[in-house]
Coordinates of N, CA, C and O in Angstrom, one line a residue:
X14 N 28.0 81.4 64.5 CA 28.9 81.7 65.5 C 29.8 80.5 65.7 O 29.4 79.4 65.7
X15 N 31.1 80.8 66.0 CA 32.0 79.8 66.3 C 32.9 80.2 67.4 O 33.1 81.4 67.7
X16 N 33.5 79.3 68.1 CA 34.4 79.6 69.2 C 35.6 78.7 69.0 O 35.5 77.5 68.6
X17 N 36.8 79.2 69.3 CA 38.0 78.4 69.2 C 38.7 78.5 70.6 O 38.7 79.5 71.2
X18 N 39.2 77.4 71.0 CA 39.9 77.3 72.2 C 41.3 76.8 71.9 O 41.4 75.8 71.2
X19 N 42.3 77.5 72.3 CA 43.7 77.1 72.1 C 44.4 76.9 73.4 O 44.3 77.8 74.2
X20 N 45.1 75.8 73.6 CA 45.9 75.7 74.8 C 47.3 75.6 74.4 O 47.7 75.5 73.2
X21 N 48.2 75.6 75.4 CA 49.7 75.6 75.1 C 50.0 74.4 74.1 O 49.6 73.3 74.4
X22 N 50.7 74.8 73.0 CA 50.9 73.7 72.0 C 51.9 72.7 72.5 O 51.8 71.5 72.2
X23 N 52.9 73.0 73.3 CA 53.9 72.0 73.7 C 54.3 72.3 75.1 O 54.4 73.4 75.6
X24 N 54.4 71.2 75.9 CA 54.8 71.4 77.3 C 56.2 72.0 77.3 O 57.1 71.7 76.5
X25 N 56.5 72.8 78.3 CA 57.8 73.4 78.5 C 58.0 74.7 77.7 O 58.9 75.4 78.0
X26 N 57.1 75.1 76.8 CA 57.2 76.4 76.1 C 56.3 77.4 76.7 O 55.2 77.1 77.0
X27 N 56.8 78.5 77.0 CA 56.0 79.6 77.6 C 56.6 80.9 77.1 O 57.8 81.0 76.7
X28 N 55.8 81.9 77.2 CA 56.3 83.2 76.9 C 57.4 83.7 77.8 O 57.2 83.6 79.0
X29 N 58.5 84.2 77.3 CA 59.5 84.7 78.2 C 59.1 86.0 79.0 O 59.7 86.4 79.9
X30 N 58.0 86.6 78.6 CA 57.5 87.8 79.2 C 56.4 87.6 80.2 O 56.1 88.5 80.9
X31 N 55.9 86.4 80.3 CA 54.9 86.1 81.3 C 55.6 85.5 82.5 O 56.4 84.6 82.4
X32 N 55.2 86.0 83.7 CA 55.8 85.5 84.9 C 55.5 84.0 85.2 O 54.4 83.5 84.8
X33 N 56.4 83.3 85.8 CA 56.2 81.9 86.2 C 55.4 81.9 87.5 O 55.8 82.5 88.4
X34 N 54.3 81.1 87.5 CA 53.5 81.0 88.7 C 53.8 79.6 89.3 O 53.5 78.6 88.7
X35 N 54.5 79.7 90.4 CA 54.8 78.4 91.1 C 54.1 78.3 92.4 O 53.7 79.3 93.0
X36 N 53.8 77.1 92.8 CA 53.0 76.8 94.0 C 53.9 77.2 95.2 O 55.1 77.0 95.1
X37 N 53.3 77.6 96.2 CA 54.0 77.9 97.5 C 54.5 76.6 98.1 O 53.9 75.6 98.0
X38 N 55.7 76.6 98.7 CA 56.2 75.4 99.3 C 55.4 75.0 100.4 O 54.9 75.8 101.2
X39 N 55.2 73.6 100.5 CA 54.4 73.1 101.6 C 55.3 72.4 102.6 O 56.2 71.7 102.2
X40 N 55.2 72.8 103.9 CA 56.0 72.2 104.9 C 55.3 71.0 105.5 O 54.2 71.1 105.9
X41 N 56.0 69.9 105.5 CA 55.4 68.7 106.1 C 56.4 67.9 106.9 O 57.6 68.1 106.7
X42 N 56.0 67.1 107.8 CA 56.9 66.3 108.7 C 57.6 65.2 107.9 O 58.7 64.9 108.1
X43 N 56.9 64.6 107.0 CA 57.4 63.5 106.2 C 58.0 64.0 104.9 O 57.4 64.9 104.2
X44 N 59.2 63.5 104.5 CA 59.7 64.0 103.2 C 58.9 63.4 102.0 O 58.5 62.3 102.0
X45 N 58.5 64.3 101.1 CA 57.8 63.9 99.9 C 58.6 64.3 98.7 O 59.3 65.3 98.7
X46 N 58.4 63.5 97.6 CA 59.2 63.9 96.4 C 58.6 65.2 95.9 O 57.4 65.4 95.9
X47 N 59.4 66.0 95.4 CA 59.0 67.3 94.8 C 58.6 67.1 93.4 O 59.4 66.6 92.6
X48 N 57.4 67.5 93.0 CA 57.0 67.4 91.6 C 57.0 68.8 91.0 O 56.6 69.8 91.7
X49 N 57.4 68.9 89.8 CA 57.3 70.3 89.2 C 55.9 70.7 89.0 O 55.0 70.0 88.8
X50 N 55.7 72.0 89.2 CA 54.4 72.6 89.1 C 54.1 72.7 87.6 O 54.9 73.0 86.8
X51 N 52.8 72.5 87.2 CA 52.4 72.6 85.8 C 52.5 74.1 85.3 O 52.3 75.0 86.1
X52 N 52.8 74.2 84.1 CA 52.9 75.5 83.5 C 51.5 76.1 83.4 O 50.5 75.4 83.3
X53 N 51.4 77.4 83.6 CA 50.1 78.0 83.5 C 49.4 77.8 82.1 O 50.1 77.8 81.1
X54 N 48.2 77.6 82.1 CA 47.5 77.3 80.9 C 47.3 78.6 80.1 O 46.8 79.6 80.7
X55 N 47.6 78.6 78.9 CA 47.4 79.7 78.0 C 46.1 79.5 77.2 O 46.1 78.5 76.4
X56 N 45.1 80.3 77.4 CA 43.8 80.0 76.7 C 43.4 81.3 75.9 O 43.5 82.4 76.4
X57 N 42.9 81.0 74.7 CA 42.4 82.1 73.9 C 41.1 81.6 73.3 O 41.0 80.5 72.8
X58 N 40.1 82.4 73.5 CA 38.7 82.1 72.9 C 38.3 83.2 72.0 O 38.4 84.4 72.4
X59 N 37.9 82.9 70.8 CA 37.5 83.9 69.9 C 36.0 83.5 69.4 O 35.7 82.3 69.4
X60 N 35.3 84.5 69.1 CA 33.9 84.3 68.6 C 33.7 85.5 67.7 O 34.3 86.5 67.8
X61 N 32.8 85.3 66.7 CA 32.5 86.4 65.8 C 31.0 86.4 65.5 O 30.4 85.3 65.5
X62 N 30.5 87.6 65.1 CA 29.1 87.7 64.7 C 29.0 88.8 63.7 O 29.8 89.7 63.7
X63 N 27.9 88.8 62.9 CA 27.7 89.8 61.9 C 27.0 91.0 62.5 O 26.0 90.8 63.3
X64 N 27.4 92.2 62.2 CA 26.7 93.4 62.6 C 26.6 94.3 61.4 O 27.6 95.1 61.2
X65 N 25.5 94.2 60.6 CA 25.4 95.0 59.4 C 26.5 94.5 58.4 O 26.7 93.3 58.3
X66 N 27.1 95.4 57.7 CA 28.2 95.0 56.8 C 29.5 94.7 57.4 O 30.4 94.3 56.7
X67 N 29.6 94.8 58.7 CA 30.9 94.5 59.4 C 30.8 93.2 60.2 O 29.7 92.8 60.6
X68 N 31.9 92.6 60.5 CA 32.0 91.5 61.3 C 32.6 91.9 62.7 O 33.5 92.7 62.7
X69 N 32.0 91.4 63.8 CA 32.6 91.7 65.1 C 33.3 90.5 65.6 O 32.7 89.4 65.7
X70 N 34.6 90.6 65.9 CA 35.3 89.5 66.5 C 35.6 89.7 67.9 O 36.1 90.8 68.3
X71 N 35.2 88.8 68.8 CA 35.3 89.0 70.2 C 36.4 88.1 70.7 O 36.4 86.9 70.4
X72 N 37.4 88.6 71.4 CA 38.6 87.9 71.8 C 38.6 87.9 73.4 O 38.5 89.0 74.0
X73 N 38.8 86.7 74.0 CA 38.9 86.6 75.4 C 40.1 85.7 75.7 O 40.4 84.7 75.0
X74 N 40.9 86.1 76.7 CA 42.0 85.2 77.2 C 43.3 86.0 77.1 O 43.4 87.2 77.3
X75 N 44.3 85.2 76.7 CA 45.7 85.7 76.7 C 46.2 85.6 75.3 O 46.1 84.6 74.6
X76 N 46.8 86.7 74.8 CA 47.4 86.7 73.4 C 48.9 86.9 73.6 O 49.4 87.9 74.0
X77 N 49.6 85.8 73.2 CA 51.1 85.9 73.1 C 51.6 85.1 71.9 O 50.8 84.8 71.1
X78 N 52.8 84.8 71.9 CA 53.4 84.1 70.7 C 52.8 82.7 70.5 O 52.8 82.2 69.4
X79 N 52.3 82.1 71.5 CA 51.7 80.8 71.4 C 50.2 80.8 70.8 O 49.8 80.0 70.1
X80 N 49.5 81.9 71.2 CA 48.1 82.0 70.7 C 47.9 82.9 69.6 O 46.8 82.9 69.0
X81 N 48.9 83.7 69.2 CA 48.7 84.7 68.1 C 48.4 84.0 66.8 O 47.6 84.6 66.0
X82 N 49.0 82.9 66.4 CA 48.6 82.3 65.2 C 47.1 81.9 65.1 O 46.4 82.2 64.1
X83 N 46.5 81.4 66.2 CA 45.1 81.2 66.2 C 44.3 82.5 66.1 O 43.2 82.5 65.5
X84 N 44.7 83.5 66.8 CA 44.1 84.8 66.7 C 44.1 85.3 65.3 O 43.1 85.8 64.7
X85 N 45.3 85.2 64.6 CA 45.4 85.7 63.2 C 44.4 84.9 62.3 O 43.8 85.5 61.5
X86 N 44.3 83.6 62.5 CA 43.4 82.8 61.7 C 42.0 83.2 61.9 O 41.2 83.4 60.9
X87 N 41.6 83.4 63.1 CA 40.2 83.8 63.4 C 39.9 85.2 62.9 O 38.8 85.4 62.3
X88 N 40.8 86.1 63.0 CA 40.6 87.5 62.4 C 40.6 87.5 60.9 O 39.7 88.2 60.3
X89 N 41.4 86.7 60.3 CA 41.4 86.6 58.8 C 40.0 86.0 58.3 O 39.5 86.5 57.3
X90 N 39.5 85.0 59.0 CA 38.2 84.5 58.7 C 37.1 85.5 58.8 O 36.2 85.6 57.9
X91 N 37.2 86.3 59.9 CA 36.2 87.3 60.1 C 36.3 88.4 59.0 O 35.3 88.9 58.5
X92 N 37.5 88.8 58.6 CA 37.7 89.7 57.5 C 37.1 89.2 56.2 O 36.5 90.0 55.5
X93 N 37.4 88.0 55.9 CA 36.9 87.4 54.6 C 35.3 87.4 54.6 O 34.7 87.5 53.5
X94 N 34.7 87.2 55.7 CA 33.3 87.1 55.8 C 32.6 88.5 55.9 O 31.3 88.5 56.0
X95 N 33.3 89.6 55.9 CA 32.7 90.9 56.1 C 32.7 91.6 54.8 O 33.5 91.4 53.9
X96 N 31.8 92.6 54.7 CA 31.7 93.4 53.5 C 32.6 94.7 53.6 O 33.2 95.2 52.7
X97 N 32.6 95.3 54.8 CA 33.3 96.5 55.1 C 34.5 96.4 56.0 O 35.4 97.3 56.0
X98 N 34.6 95.4 56.8 CA 35.7 95.3 57.7 C 35.4 94.6 59.0 O 34.3 94.0 59.1
X99 N 36.3 94.6 60.0 CA 36.2 93.9 61.2 C 36.3 94.9 62.4 O 37.2 95.7 62.4
X100 N 35.4 94.7 63.4 CA 35.5 95.4 64.6 C 36.0 94.3 65.6 O 35.4 93.3 65.8
X101 N 37.1 94.6 66.3 CA 37.7 93.6 67.2 C 37.4 94.1 68.6 O 37.9 95.1 69.1
X102 N 36.7 93.3 69.4 CA 36.4 93.5 70.8 C 37.4 92.9 71.6 O 37.5 91.6 71.7
X103 N 38.3 93.7 72.3 CA 39.4 93.1 73.1 C 39.2 93.4 74.6 O 40.1 93.4 75.3
X104 N 37.9 93.6 75.0 CA 37.7 93.9 76.4 C 38.0 92.7 77.3 O 38.3 92.9 78.5
X105 N 38.0 91.5 76.8 CA 38.2 90.3 77.7 C 39.6 89.8 77.6 O 39.9 88.6 78.0
X106 N 40.6 90.6 77.1 CA 42.0 90.1 77.0 C 42.7 90.5 78.2 O 42.8 91.6 78.6
X107 N 43.3 89.5 78.9 CA 44.0 89.7 80.1 C 45.5 89.9 79.9 O 46.2 90.6 80.7
X108 N 46.1 89.3 78.9 CA 47.5 89.5 78.6 C 47.6 89.7 77.1 O 47.0 89.1 76.3
X109 N 48.5 90.7 76.7 CA 48.6 91.1 75.3 C 50.0 91.5 75.1 O 50.5 92.4 75.8
X110 N 50.7 90.9 74.1 CA 52.1 91.3 73.9 C 52.2 91.7 72.4 O 51.2 91.8 71.7
X111 N 53.4 91.9 71.9 CA 53.7 92.4 70.6 C 53.2 91.4 69.5 O 52.9 91.7 68.4
X112 N 53.0 90.1 69.9 CA 52.5 89.1 68.9 C 51.0 89.5 68.6 O 50.6 89.3 67.4
X113 N 50.3 89.9 69.6 CA 48.9 90.3 69.3 C 48.8 91.6 68.5 O 48.0 91.7 67.6
X114 N 49.7 92.5 68.8 CA 49.8 93.7 68.0 C 50.2 93.4 66.5 O 49.6 94.0 65.6
X115 N 51.1 92.5 66.3 CA 51.5 92.2 65.0 C 50.4 91.5 64.2 O 50.2 91.7 63.0
X116 N 49.6 90.7 64.9 CA 48.4 90.1 64.3 C 47.4 91.2 63.8 O 46.9 91.1 62.7
X117 N 47.2 92.2 64.7 CA 46.3 93.3 64.3 C 46.9 94.1 63.1 O 46.1 94.5 62.2
X118 N 48.2 94.3 63.2 CA 48.8 95.1 62.1 C 48.7 94.4 60.7 O 48.4 95.0 59.7
X119 N 48.9 93.1 60.8 CA 48.8 92.3 59.5 C 47.4 92.3 59.0 O 47.1 92.4 57.8
X120 N 46.4 92.1 59.9 CA 45.0 92.2 59.6 C 44.7 93.5 58.9 O 44.0 93.6 57.9
X121 N 45.2 94.6 59.5 CA 44.9 95.9 59.0 C 45.4 96.1 57.6 O 44.8 96.6 56.7
X122 N 46.7 95.6 57.4 CA 47.3 95.7 56.0 C 46.5 94.9 55.0 O 46.2 95.4 53.9
X123 N 46.0 93.7 55.4 CA 45.2 92.9 54.5 C 43.8 93.6 54.2 O 43.3 93.6 53.1
X124 N 43.2 94.1 55.3 CA 41.9 94.8 55.1 C 42.1 96.0 54.2 O 41.2 96.2 53.3
X125 N 43.1 96.8 54.3 CA 43.3 98.0 53.5 C 43.5 97.6 52.0 O 43.0 98.3 51.1
X126 N 44.2 96.5 51.8 CA 44.4 96.0 50.5 C 43.1 95.6 49.8 O 43.0 95.6 48.5
X127 N 42.0 95.3 50.6 CA 40.7 94.9 50.0 C 39.7 96.0 50.2 O 38.5 95.7 50.1
X128 N 40.1 97.2 50.6 CA 39.2 98.3 50.7 C 38.3 98.2 52.0 O 37.2 98.8 52.0
X129 N 38.8 97.6 53.0 CA 38.1 97.4 54.3 C 38.9 98.0 55.4 O 40.0 98.5 55.2
X130 N 38.3 98.1 56.6 CA 38.9 98.7 57.8 C 38.9 97.7 58.9 O 38.1 96.8 59.0
X131 N 39.8 98.0 59.9 CA 39.8 97.2 61.2 C 39.8 98.3 62.3 O 40.6 99.2 62.3
X132 N 38.8 98.1 63.2 CA 38.8 98.9 64.4 C 38.9 98.1 65.7 O 38.5 96.9 65.6
X133 N 39.3 98.7 66.7 CA 39.4 98.0 68.0 C 38.3 98.6 68.9 O 38.3 99.8 69.1
X134 N 37.5 97.7 69.4 CA 36.4 98.1 70.3 C 36.8 97.8 71.7 O 37.3 96.7 72.0
X135 N 36.6 98.6 72.7 CA 36.8 98.3 74.1 C 38.1 97.6 74.4 O 38.0 96.5 74.9
X136 N 39.2 98.2 74.1 CA 40.5 97.5 74.5 C 40.6 97.3 76.0 O 40.3 98.2 76.8
X137 N 41.1 96.2 76.4 CA 41.4 96.0 77.9 C 42.6 96.9 78.3 O 43.2 97.5 77.4
X138 N 42.8 96.9 79.5 CA 44.0 97.7 80.0 C 45.3 97.3 79.4 O 46.1 98.1 79.0
X139 N 45.5 95.9 79.3 CA 46.7 95.4 78.7 C 46.9 95.8 77.3 O 47.9 96.2 76.8
X140 N 45.8 95.7 76.5 CA 45.8 96.0 75.1 C 46.0 97.5 74.9 O 46.8 98.0 74.1
X141 N 45.3 98.3 75.7 CA 45.4 99.8 75.6 C 46.8 100.2 75.9 O 47.4 101.1 75.2
X142 N 47.5 99.6 76.8 CA 48.8 100.0 77.2 C 49.8 99.7 76.0 O 50.6 100.6 75.7
X143 N 49.7 98.6 75.4 CA 50.6 98.3 74.2 C 50.3 99.2 73.1 O 51.2 99.7 72.4
X144 N 49.0 99.4 72.8 CA 48.7 100.3 71.7 C 49.1 101.7 71.9 O 49.6 102.4 71.0
X145 N 49.1 102.2 73.2 CA 49.5 103.5 73.5 C 51.0 103.6 73.5 O 51.6 104.6 72.9
X146 N 51.7 102.7 74.1 CA 53.2 102.7 74.1 C 53.8 102.7 72.7 O 54.8 103.3 72.4
X147 N 53.1 102.0 71.8 CA 53.7 101.8 70.4 C 53.1 102.9 69.5 O 53.6 103.0 68.3
X148 N 52.2 103.7 69.9 CA 51.6 104.8 69.1 C 50.7 104.3 68.0 O 50.5 105.0 67.0
X149 N 50.2 103.0 68.1 CA 49.4 102.4 67.1 C 47.9 102.6 67.3 O 47.1 102.2 66.4
X150 N 47.5 103.1 68.4 CA 46.0 103.1 68.7 C 45.3 103.9 67.6 O 44.2 103.6 67.3
X151 N 45.8 105.0 67.1 CA 45.1 105.8 66.1 C 44.8 104.9 64.8 O 43.9 105.2 64.0
X152 N 45.6 103.9 64.6 CA 45.4 103.1 63.4 C 44.1 102.3 63.4 O 43.6 101.8 62.4
X153 N 43.6 102.1 64.6 CA 42.5 101.2 64.8 C 41.2 101.9 65.3 O 40.3 101.3 65.8
X154 N 41.2 103.2 65.1 CA 40.0 104.0 65.4 C 39.0 103.9 64.3 O 39.4 103.8 63.1
X155 N 37.7 104.1 64.6 CA 36.8 104.1 63.5 C 37.0 105.3 62.6 O 37.4 106.4 63.0
X156 N 36.8 105.1 61.3 CA 37.1 106.3 60.3 C 36.1 107.4 60.6 O 34.9 107.2 60.9
X157 N 36.6 108.6 60.5 CA 35.7 109.8 60.7 C 34.9 110.0 59.4 O 35.4 109.8 58.3
X158 N 33.7 110.4 59.6 CA 32.9 110.7 58.4 C 33.4 112.0 57.7 O 33.8 112.9 58.3
X159 N 33.4 111.9 56.4 CA 33.9 113.0 55.6 C 32.8 114.1 55.4 O 31.7 113.8 55.2
X160 N 33.3 115.4 55.5 CA 32.3 116.4 55.2 C 32.3 116.6 53.7 O 33.3 116.7 53.0
X161 N 31.1 116.7 53.2 CA 31.0 116.9 51.7 C 30.9 118.4 51.4 O 30.4 119.2 52.1
X162 N 31.4 118.7 50.2 CA 31.4 120.1 49.7 C 30.0 120.6 49.4 O 29.7 121.8 49.4
X163 N 29.1 119.7 49.3 CA 27.7 120.1 48.9 C 26.8 120.3 50.1 O 25.6 120.4 50.0
X164 N 27.4 120.4 51.3 CA 26.6 120.5 52.5 C 26.4 122.0 52.8 O 26.4 122.4 54.0
X165 N 26.1 122.8 51.9 CA 25.8 124.2 52.2 C 26.8 125.2 51.6 O 26.4 126.3 51.3
X166 N 28.0 124.9 51.5 CA 28.9 125.9 51.0 C 30.0 125.2 50.1 O 30.3 124.0 50.4
X167 N 30.5 125.8 49.2 CA 31.5 125.2 48.4 C 32.9 125.4 49.0 O 33.2 126.3 49.8
X168 N 33.8 124.5 48.7 CA 35.1 124.5 49.2 C 36.0 125.1 48.1 O 36.1 124.5 47.1
X169 N 36.6 126.2 48.4 CA 37.6 126.8 47.5 C 38.9 126.9 48.1 O 39.0 127.2 49.3
X170 N 39.9 126.7 47.4 CA 41.3 126.9 47.9 C 41.6 128.3 48.3 O 41.0 129.2 47.7
X171 N 42.4 128.6 49.3 CA 42.7 130.0 49.7 C 43.5 130.6 48.6 O 44.3 130.0 47.9
X172 N 43.1 131.9 48.4 CA 43.8 132.7 47.3 C 45.1 133.2 47.8 O 45.3 133.5 48.9
X173 N 46.0 133.4 46.8 CA 47.3 133.9 47.2 C 47.3 135.4 46.9 O 46.9 135.8 45.8
X174 N 47.8 136.2 47.7 CA 47.8 137.6 47.5 C 49.2 138.1 47.1 O 50.2 137.7 47.2

C-alpha cells in the first residue's frame, strides 16, 4: 500500500473555479499591517490495494488542475499492477472538476487498449454531479455479465416473413 500527498505546487496558483476563502476582517483599536491570507491548501491523498484480479484505488481530497497529474500517475500505476482493471473509490473527494474527469477518461482509454476496465465506486456528490452533467457516468459502470446461448435455449435470429 502506498499513499501520496500533494500540496499546491506554486504559491499564487489556484483553480479559477474554486472560491477564495479569506479571513474575516478583524476590528482593533490599534492599526496593524494587513497581511495577505494564505491560499487554501489543496490536498490529494491516494491509496491502492489488490482485490482479486483488480486493483482498488482510493482517492481523498480535492481534484483539480493542480492535483490531477498526481491522480493520473497514481491511477496509471494501479492499472499497470492489475490483471483486469481498476476500481476507483471516489467517496472521499470533496472537490472535482473537469481535470479529474479527464484523468479518468485517459485511464479508461488506456485500460481498454490493454483489455482492462475502469469502474467508479461510491462517487461523492461532487464527482457524481460532474459525471451526470457530462453524461459520462455510464462509461464507468461495472460491465454487465453476458448471457450465454448455452444457458437453456439457443439464440436464433428472427425470421423474415
